[in-house]
Tab-separated table of C-alpha atoms in Angstrom:
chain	number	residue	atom	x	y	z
A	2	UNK	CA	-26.530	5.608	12.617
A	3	UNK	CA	-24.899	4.229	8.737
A	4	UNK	CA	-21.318	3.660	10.882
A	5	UNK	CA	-22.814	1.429	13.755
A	6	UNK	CA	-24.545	-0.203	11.394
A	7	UNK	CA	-22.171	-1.122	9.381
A	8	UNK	CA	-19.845	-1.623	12.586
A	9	UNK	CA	-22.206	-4.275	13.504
A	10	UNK	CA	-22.518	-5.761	10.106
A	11	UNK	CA	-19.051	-6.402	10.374
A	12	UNK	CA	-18.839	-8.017	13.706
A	13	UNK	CA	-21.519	-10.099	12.969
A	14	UNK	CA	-19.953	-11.472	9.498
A	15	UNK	CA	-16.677	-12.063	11.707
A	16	UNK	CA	-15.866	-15.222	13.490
A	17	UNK	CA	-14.689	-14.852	16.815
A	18	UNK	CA	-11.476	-12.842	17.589
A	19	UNK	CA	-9.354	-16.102	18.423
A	20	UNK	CA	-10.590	-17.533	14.953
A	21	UNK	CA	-10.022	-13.936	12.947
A	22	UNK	CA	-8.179	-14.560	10.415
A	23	UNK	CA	-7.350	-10.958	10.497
A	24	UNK	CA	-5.167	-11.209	13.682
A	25	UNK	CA	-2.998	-13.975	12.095
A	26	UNK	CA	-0.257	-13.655	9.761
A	27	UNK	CA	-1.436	-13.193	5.850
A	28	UNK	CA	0.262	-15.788	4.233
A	29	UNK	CA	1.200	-16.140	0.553
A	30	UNK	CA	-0.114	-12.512	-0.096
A	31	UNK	CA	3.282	-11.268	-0.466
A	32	UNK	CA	4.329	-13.375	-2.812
A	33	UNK	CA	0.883	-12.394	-4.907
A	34	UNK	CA	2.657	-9.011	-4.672
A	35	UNK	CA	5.803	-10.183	-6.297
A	36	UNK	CA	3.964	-12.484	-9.064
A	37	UNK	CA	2.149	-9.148	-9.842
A	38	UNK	CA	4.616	-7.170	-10.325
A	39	UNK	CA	6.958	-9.437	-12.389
A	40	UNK	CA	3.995	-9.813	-14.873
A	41	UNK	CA	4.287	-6.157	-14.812
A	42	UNK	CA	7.730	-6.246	-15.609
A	43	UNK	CA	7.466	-9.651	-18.076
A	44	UNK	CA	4.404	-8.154	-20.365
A	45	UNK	CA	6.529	-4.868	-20.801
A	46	UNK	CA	9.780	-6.707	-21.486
A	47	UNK	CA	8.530	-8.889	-23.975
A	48	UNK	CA	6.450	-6.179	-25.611
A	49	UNK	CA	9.836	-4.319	-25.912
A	50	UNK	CA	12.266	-7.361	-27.185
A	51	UNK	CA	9.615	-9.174	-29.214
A	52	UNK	CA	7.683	-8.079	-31.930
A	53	UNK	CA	3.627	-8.694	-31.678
A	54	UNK	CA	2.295	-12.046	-31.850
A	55	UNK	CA	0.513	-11.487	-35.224
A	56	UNK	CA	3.631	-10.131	-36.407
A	57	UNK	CA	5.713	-13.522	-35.787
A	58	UNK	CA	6.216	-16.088	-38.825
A	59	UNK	CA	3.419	-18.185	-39.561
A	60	UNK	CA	4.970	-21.187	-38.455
A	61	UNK	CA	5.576	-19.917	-34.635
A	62	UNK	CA	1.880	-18.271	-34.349
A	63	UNK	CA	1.315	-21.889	-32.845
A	64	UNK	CA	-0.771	-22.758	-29.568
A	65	UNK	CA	2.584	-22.787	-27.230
A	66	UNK	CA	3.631	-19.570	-28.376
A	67	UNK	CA	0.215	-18.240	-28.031
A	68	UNK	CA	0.710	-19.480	-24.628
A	69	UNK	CA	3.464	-17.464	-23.789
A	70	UNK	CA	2.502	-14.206	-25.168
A	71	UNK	CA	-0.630	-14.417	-23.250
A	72	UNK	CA	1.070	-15.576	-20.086
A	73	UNK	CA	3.326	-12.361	-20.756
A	74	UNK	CA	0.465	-10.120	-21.512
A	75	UNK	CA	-0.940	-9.840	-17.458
A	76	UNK	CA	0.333	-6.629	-17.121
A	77	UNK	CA	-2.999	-4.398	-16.982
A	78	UNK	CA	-4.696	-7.879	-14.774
A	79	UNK	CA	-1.516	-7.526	-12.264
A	80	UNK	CA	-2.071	-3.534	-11.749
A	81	UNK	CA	-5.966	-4.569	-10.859
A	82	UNK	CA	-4.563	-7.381	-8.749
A	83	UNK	CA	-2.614	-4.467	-7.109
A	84	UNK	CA	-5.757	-2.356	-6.406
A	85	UNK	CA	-6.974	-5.281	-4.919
A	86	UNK	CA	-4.469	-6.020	-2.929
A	87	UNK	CA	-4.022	-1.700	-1.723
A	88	UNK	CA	-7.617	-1.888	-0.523
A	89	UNK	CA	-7.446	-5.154	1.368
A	90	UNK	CA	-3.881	-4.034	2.834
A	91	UNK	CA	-4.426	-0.190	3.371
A	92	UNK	CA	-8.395	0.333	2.741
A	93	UNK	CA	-9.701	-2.596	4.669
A	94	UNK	CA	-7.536	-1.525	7.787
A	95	UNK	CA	-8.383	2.033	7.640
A	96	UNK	CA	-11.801	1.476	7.545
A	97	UNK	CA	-12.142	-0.840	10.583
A	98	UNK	CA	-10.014	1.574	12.556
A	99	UNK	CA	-12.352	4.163	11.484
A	100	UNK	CA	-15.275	2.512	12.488
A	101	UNK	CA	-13.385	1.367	16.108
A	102	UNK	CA	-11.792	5.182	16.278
A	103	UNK	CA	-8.356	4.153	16.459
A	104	UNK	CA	-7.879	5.529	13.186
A	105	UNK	CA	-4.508	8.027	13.441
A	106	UNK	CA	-4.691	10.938	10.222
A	107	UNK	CA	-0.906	11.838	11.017
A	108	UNK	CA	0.114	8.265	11.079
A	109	UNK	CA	-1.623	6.956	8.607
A	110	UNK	CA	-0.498	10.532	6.124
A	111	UNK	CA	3.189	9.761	7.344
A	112	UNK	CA	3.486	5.861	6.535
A	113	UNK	CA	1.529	6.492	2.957
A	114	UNK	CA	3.509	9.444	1.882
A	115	UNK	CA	6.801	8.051	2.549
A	116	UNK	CA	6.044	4.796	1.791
A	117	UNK	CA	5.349	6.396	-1.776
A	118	UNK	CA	7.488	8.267	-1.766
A	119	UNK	CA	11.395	6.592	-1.562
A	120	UNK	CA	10.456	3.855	-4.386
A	121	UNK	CA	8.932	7.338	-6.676
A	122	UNK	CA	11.728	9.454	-6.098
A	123	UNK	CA	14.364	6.689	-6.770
A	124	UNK	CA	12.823	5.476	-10.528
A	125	UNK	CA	12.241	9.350	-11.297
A	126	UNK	CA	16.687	9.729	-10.635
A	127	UNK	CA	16.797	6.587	-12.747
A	128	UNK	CA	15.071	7.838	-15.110
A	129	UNK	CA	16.800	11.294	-15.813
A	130	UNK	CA	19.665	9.608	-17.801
A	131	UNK	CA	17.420	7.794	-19.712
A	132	UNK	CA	16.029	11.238	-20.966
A	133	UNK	CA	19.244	12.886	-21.302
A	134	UNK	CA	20.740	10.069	-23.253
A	135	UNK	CA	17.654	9.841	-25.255
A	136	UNK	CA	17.340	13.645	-26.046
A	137	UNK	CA	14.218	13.254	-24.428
A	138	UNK	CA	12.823	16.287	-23.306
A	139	UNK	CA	12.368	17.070	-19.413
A	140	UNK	CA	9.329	19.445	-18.474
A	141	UNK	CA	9.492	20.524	-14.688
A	142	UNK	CA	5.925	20.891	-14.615
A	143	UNK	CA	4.894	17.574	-15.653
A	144	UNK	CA	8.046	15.937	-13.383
A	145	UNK	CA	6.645	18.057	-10.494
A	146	UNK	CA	2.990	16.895	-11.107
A	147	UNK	CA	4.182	13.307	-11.250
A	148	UNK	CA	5.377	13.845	-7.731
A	149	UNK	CA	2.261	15.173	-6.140
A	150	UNK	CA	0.511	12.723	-8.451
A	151	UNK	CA	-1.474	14.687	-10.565
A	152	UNK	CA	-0.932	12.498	-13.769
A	153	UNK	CA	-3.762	11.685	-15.751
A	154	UNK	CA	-5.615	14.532	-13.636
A	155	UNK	CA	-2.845	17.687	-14.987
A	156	UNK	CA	-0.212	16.268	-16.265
A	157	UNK	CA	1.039	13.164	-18.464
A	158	UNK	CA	2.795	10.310	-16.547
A	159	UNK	CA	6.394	10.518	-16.834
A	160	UNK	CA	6.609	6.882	-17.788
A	161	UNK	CA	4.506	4.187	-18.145
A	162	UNK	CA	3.860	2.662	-15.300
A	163	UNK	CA	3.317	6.168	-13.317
A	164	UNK	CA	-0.480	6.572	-14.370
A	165	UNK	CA	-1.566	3.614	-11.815
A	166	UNK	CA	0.157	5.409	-8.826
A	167	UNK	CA	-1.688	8.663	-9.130
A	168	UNK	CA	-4.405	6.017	-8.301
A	169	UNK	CA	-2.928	4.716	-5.420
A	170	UNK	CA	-2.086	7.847	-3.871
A	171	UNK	CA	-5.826	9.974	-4.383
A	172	UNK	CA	-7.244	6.189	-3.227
A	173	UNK	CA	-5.208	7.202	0.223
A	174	UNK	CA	-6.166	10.269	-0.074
A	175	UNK	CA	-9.614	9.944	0.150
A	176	UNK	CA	-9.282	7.308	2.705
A	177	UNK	CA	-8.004	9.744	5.196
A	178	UNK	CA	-10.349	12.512	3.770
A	179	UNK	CA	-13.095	9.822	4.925
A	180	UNK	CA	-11.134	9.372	8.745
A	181	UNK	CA	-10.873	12.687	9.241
A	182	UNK	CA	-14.446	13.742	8.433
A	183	UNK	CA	-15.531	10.960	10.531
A	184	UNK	CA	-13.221	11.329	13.529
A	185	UNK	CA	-13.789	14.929	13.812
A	186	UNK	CA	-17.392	15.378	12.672
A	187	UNK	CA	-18.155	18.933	13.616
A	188	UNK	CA	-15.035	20.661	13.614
A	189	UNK	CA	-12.615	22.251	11.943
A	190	UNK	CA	-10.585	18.945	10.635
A	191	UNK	CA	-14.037	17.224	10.299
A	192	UNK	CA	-14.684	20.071	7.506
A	193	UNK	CA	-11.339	19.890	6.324
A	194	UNK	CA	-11.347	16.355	5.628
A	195	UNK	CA	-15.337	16.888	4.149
A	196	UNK	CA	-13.657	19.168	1.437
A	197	UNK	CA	-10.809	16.952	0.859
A	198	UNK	CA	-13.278	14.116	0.592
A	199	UNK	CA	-15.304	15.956	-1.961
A	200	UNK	CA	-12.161	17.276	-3.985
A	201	UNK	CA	-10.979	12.824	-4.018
A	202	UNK	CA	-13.938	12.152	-5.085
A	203	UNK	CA	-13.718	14.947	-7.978
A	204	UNK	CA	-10.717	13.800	-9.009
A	205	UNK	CA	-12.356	10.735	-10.246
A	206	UNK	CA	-14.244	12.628	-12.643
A	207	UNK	CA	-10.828	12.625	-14.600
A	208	UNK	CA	-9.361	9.353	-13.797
A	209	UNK	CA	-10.846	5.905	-14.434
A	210	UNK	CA	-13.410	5.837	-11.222
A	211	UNK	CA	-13.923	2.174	-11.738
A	212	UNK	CA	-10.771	1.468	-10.680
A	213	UNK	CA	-11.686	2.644	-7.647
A	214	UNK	CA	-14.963	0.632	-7.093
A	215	UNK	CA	-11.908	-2.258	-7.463
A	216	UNK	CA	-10.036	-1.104	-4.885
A	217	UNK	CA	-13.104	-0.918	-2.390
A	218	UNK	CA	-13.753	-4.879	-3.513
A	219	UNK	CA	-9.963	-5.156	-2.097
A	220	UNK	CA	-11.805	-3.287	1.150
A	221	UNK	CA	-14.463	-4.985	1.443
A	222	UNK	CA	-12.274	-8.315	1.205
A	223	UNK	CA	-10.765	-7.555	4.193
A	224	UNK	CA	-13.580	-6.248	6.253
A	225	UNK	CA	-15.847	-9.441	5.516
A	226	UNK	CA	-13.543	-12.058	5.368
A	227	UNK	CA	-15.471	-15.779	5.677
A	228	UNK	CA	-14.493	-18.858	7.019
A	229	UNK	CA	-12.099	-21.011	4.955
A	230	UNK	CA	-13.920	-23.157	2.576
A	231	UNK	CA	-12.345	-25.625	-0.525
A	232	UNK	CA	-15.162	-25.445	-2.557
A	233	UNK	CA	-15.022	-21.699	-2.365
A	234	UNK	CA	-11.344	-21.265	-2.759
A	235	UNK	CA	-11.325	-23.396	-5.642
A	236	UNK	CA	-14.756	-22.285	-7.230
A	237	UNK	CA	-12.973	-18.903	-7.084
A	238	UNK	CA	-9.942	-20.146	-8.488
A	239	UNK	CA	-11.415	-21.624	-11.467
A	240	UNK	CA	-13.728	-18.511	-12.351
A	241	UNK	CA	-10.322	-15.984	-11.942
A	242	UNK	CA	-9.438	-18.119	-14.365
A	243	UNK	CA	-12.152	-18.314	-16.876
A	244	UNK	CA	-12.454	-14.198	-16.827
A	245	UNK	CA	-8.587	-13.974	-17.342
A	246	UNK	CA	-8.892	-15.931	-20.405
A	247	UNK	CA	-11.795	-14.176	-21.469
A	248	UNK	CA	-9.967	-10.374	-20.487
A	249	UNK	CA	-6.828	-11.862	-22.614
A	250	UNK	CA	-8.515	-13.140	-25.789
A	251	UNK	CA	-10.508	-10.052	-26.136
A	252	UNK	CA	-7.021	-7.892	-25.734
A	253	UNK	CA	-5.615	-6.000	-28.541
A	254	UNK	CA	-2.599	-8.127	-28.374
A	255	UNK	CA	-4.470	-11.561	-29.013
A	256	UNK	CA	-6.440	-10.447	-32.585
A	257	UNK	CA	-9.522	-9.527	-31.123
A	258	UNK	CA	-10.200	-13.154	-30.804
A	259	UNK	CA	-13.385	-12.216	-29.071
A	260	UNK	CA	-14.801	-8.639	-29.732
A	261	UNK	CA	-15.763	-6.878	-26.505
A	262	UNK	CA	-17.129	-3.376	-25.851
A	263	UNK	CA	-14.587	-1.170	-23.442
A	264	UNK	CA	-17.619	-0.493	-21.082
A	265	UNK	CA	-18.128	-4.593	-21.118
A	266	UNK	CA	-14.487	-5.087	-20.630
A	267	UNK	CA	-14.889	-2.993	-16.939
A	268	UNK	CA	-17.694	-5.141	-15.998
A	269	UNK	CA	-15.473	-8.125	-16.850
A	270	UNK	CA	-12.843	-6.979	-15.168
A	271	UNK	CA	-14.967	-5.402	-11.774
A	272	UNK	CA	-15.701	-9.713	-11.971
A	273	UNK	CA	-12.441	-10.444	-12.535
A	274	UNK	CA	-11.549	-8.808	-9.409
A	275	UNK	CA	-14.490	-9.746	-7.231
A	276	UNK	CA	-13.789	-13.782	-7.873
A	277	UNK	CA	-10.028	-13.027	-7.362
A	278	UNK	CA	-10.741	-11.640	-4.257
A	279	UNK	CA	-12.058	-14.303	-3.185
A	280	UNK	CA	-9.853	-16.400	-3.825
A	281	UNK	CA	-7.006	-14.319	-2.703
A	282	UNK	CA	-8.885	-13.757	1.333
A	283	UNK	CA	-9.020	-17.787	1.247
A	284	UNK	CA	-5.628	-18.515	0.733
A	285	UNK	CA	-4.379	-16.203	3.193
A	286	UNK	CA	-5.496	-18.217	5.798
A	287	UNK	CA	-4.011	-21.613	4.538
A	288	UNK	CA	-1.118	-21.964	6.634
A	289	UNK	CA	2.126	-23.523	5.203
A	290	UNK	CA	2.917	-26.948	6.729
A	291	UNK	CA	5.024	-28.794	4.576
A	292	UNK	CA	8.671	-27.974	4.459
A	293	UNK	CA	8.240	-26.986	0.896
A	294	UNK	CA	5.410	-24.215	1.524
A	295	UNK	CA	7.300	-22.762	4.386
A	296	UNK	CA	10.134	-21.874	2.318
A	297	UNK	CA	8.310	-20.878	-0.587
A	298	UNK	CA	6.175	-18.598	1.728
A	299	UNK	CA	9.308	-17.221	3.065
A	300	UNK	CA	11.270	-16.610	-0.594
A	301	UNK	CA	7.735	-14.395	-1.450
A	302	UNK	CA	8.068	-12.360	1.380
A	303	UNK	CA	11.887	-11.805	0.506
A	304	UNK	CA	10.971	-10.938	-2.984
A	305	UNK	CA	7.598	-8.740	-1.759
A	306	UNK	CA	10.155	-6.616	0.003
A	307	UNK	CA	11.277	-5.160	-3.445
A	308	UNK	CA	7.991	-5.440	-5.505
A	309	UNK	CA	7.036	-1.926	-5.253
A	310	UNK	CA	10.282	-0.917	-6.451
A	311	UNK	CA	10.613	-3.507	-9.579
A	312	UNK	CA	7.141	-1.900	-10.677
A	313	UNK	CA	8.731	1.755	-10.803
A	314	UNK	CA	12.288	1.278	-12.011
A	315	UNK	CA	11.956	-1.384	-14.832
A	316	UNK	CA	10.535	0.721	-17.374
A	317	UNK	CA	14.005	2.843	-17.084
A	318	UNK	CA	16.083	-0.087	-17.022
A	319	UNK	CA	14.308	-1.238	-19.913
A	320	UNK	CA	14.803	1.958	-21.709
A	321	UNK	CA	18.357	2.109	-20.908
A	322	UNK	CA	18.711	-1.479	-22.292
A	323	UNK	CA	16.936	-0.248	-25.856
A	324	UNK	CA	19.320	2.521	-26.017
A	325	UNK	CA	22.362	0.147	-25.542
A	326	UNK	CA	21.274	-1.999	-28.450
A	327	UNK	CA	19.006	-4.921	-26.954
A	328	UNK	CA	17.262	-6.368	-29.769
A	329	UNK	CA	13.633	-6.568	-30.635
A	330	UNK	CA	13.439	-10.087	-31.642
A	331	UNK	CA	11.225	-11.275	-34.906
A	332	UNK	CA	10.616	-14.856	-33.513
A	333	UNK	CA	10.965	-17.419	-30.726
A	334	UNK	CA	14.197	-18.710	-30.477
A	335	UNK	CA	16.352	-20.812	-27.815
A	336	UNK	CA	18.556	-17.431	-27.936
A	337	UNK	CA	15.804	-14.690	-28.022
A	338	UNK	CA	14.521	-16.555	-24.756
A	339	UNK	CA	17.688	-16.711	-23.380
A	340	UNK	CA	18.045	-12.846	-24.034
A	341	UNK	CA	14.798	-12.279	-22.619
A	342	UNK	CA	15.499	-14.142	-19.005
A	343	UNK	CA	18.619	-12.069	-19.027
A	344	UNK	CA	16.945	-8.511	-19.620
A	345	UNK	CA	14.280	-9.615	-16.843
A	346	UNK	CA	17.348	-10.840	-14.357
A	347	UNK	CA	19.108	-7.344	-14.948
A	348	UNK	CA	15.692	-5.683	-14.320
A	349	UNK	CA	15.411	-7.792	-11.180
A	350	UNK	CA	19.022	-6.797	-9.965
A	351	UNK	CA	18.800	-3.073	-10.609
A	352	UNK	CA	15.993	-3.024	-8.512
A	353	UNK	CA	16.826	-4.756	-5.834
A	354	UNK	CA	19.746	-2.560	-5.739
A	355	UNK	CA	17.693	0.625	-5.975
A	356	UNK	CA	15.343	-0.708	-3.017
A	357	UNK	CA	18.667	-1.250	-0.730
A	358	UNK	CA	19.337	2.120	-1.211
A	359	UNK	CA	15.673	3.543	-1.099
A	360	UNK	CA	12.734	1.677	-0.227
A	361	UNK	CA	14.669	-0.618	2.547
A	362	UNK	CA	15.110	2.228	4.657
A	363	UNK	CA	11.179	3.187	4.654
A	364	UNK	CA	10.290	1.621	8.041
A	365	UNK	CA	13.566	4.165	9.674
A	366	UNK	CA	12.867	7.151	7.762
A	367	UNK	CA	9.000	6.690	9.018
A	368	UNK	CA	10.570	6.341	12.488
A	369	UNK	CA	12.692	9.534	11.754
A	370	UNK	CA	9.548	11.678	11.186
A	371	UNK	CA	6.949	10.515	13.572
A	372	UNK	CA	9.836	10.524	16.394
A	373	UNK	CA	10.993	14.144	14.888
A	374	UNK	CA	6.700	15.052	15.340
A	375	UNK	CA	6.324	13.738	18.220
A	376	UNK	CA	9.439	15.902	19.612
A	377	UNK	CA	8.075	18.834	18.566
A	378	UNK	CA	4.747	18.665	20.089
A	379	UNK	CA	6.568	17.840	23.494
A	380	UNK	CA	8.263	20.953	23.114
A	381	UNK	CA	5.548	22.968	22.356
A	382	UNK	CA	3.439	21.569	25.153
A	383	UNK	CA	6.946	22.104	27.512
A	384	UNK	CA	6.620	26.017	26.434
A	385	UNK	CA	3.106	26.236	26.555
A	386	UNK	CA	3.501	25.229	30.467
């Protein structure tokens, strides 16, 4: 009774299949994938070869420079924007499948796993030099919890950026938990995926489980998308905006220009998100027409292709740059900046290099597996005959 309901809820908040802007091309989302993660990759660069903005002489702590540490200070915003953009992409999908039952468990496991896989396994090799020329310790167990993604739940993240994927992957997890329980209500996989449903949904007793509700705005995004509308774009627009600024003066990094509770800093940022999404399912659907837009469209899905990639392996390359000497600069100069563009263009070069190798090949080694399945069950059927 709850799923057609809320399969009819949907249809009805959907224009007409020929208008959908779900069977069009998304445009401009990928490069919204790349911006994210090069704020990502700019906030932990310039935390690493600048010192803090209160720390800088008083005569730089001007409004410019404020400017551009705050600008570089989107790193936690981008890994929501991330969320955001996981549930529109992966948990909007799933869940109209679901509800339609062309929802596929092996399919869906197969493209998630590896598609986590190749970019995780790549930054964790990158990284092993990093701790050997560091003298940093290695500890199996927490390296083999990092790959099942059990940081922050058993284990520490290996680096940085690591904690937000053990969200990503128990978000997919419980995604298919939620098909399979669904799909095969009543026997023994509809049980199975009940228990794995219940164990996701445990798991966010440890982690953060409003990042979660976040990613189900992303969802939800997708699922209800409305018409195109200026006024709503823009409205949206300008109140992402106003919450950034609001999220970045209240940060650690800024003074504590405005003093904020950490339970009123989620509900800021659950806002954040909701206005963003907005915005975000709006300009999808504006379609490039000048010659200008087409190519910039096209350069952000060229630089999308490697996004998931920059996000894992820059925190090694950034390491590896600290141990070879790169500064931490004391102040803004013409030759600090200049430094800075040139860590951020090696970072952007190493991975791209590392996604060549790794993370191009996804779409073939997904090929590999299902085809390799697939051959297998033919075979068994063949004996069972």
């Amino acid at each position: 009774m709850i799923i057609s309901r809320c399969k009819q809820l949907i249809s009805n908040k959907l224009p007409p299949p020929s208008h959908n802007p779900k069977h069009t091309h998304f445009y401009w989302i990928d490069l919204i994938r790349f911006l994210a993660a090069f704020a990502v990759l700019a906030s932990h660069f310039r935390g690493a070869f600048f010192v803090d903005y209160a720390s800088l002489p008083v005569h730089q702590q001007t409004l410019p420079i404020f400017c551009f540490f705050s600008i570089t200070r989107l790193g936690h915003e981008a890994v929501l924007i991330f969320f955001i953009l996981s549930g529109f992409l992966v948990g909007g999908k799933s869940i109209e499948r679901i509800l339609n039952k062309k929802f596929r468990p092996l399919d869906y496991s197969i493209d998630r796993i590896v598609r986590i896989m190749l970019p995780l396994i790549s930054s964790l090799l990158l990284f092993i030099p990093v701790c050997l020329w560091g003298d940093f310790p290695i500890y199996p167990k927490v390296w083999i919890g990092n790959l099942f993604s059990l940081q922050g739940i058993a284990c520490a993240p290996v680096f940085e950026t690591l904690w937000s994927l053990s969200y990503e992957v128990w978000f997919y997890i419980l995604m298919c938990a939620v098909g399979y329980s669904i799909l095969y209500k009543g026997t023994l996989k509809g049980y199975i995926g009940l228990i794995t449903l219940i164990i996701s949904l445990s798991v966010f007793t440890k982690l953060e489980s409003y990042y979660l509700f976040i990613w189900f705005i992303g969802a939800f995004g997708y699922l209800l998308i409305p018409n195109k509308s200026r006024i709503l774009k823009y409205g949206a627009m300008i109140f992402s905006l106003i919450f950034l600024i609001i999220l970045q003066l209240s940060s650690g990094g800024s003074k504590m220009l405005i003093s904020i509770s950490p339970n009123f800093v989620h509900i800021l940022e659950i806002i954040f998100c909701s206005v963003f999404c907005i915005f975000m399912v709006q300009s999808i659907q504006n379609i490039p027409s000048t010659r200008f837009s087409k190519k910039l469209n096209r350069i952000g899905t060229r630089l999308a292709a490697f996004s998931y990639t920059l996000y894992l392996t820059h925190i090694p390359v950034r390491d590896i740059l600290v141990r070879l000497g790169a500064p931490k600069s004391q102040e803004l100069t013409i030759s600090s900046v200049g430094l800075y563009i040139l860590w951020l263009s090696i970072a952007l070069s190493i991975a791209y290099c590392i996604y060549w190798i790794f993370e191009r090949n996804t779409s073939k080694v997904k090929i590999f597996i299902k085809s390799r399945i697939t051959h297998k069950n033919i075979n068994s059927n063949y004996n069972l005959q």
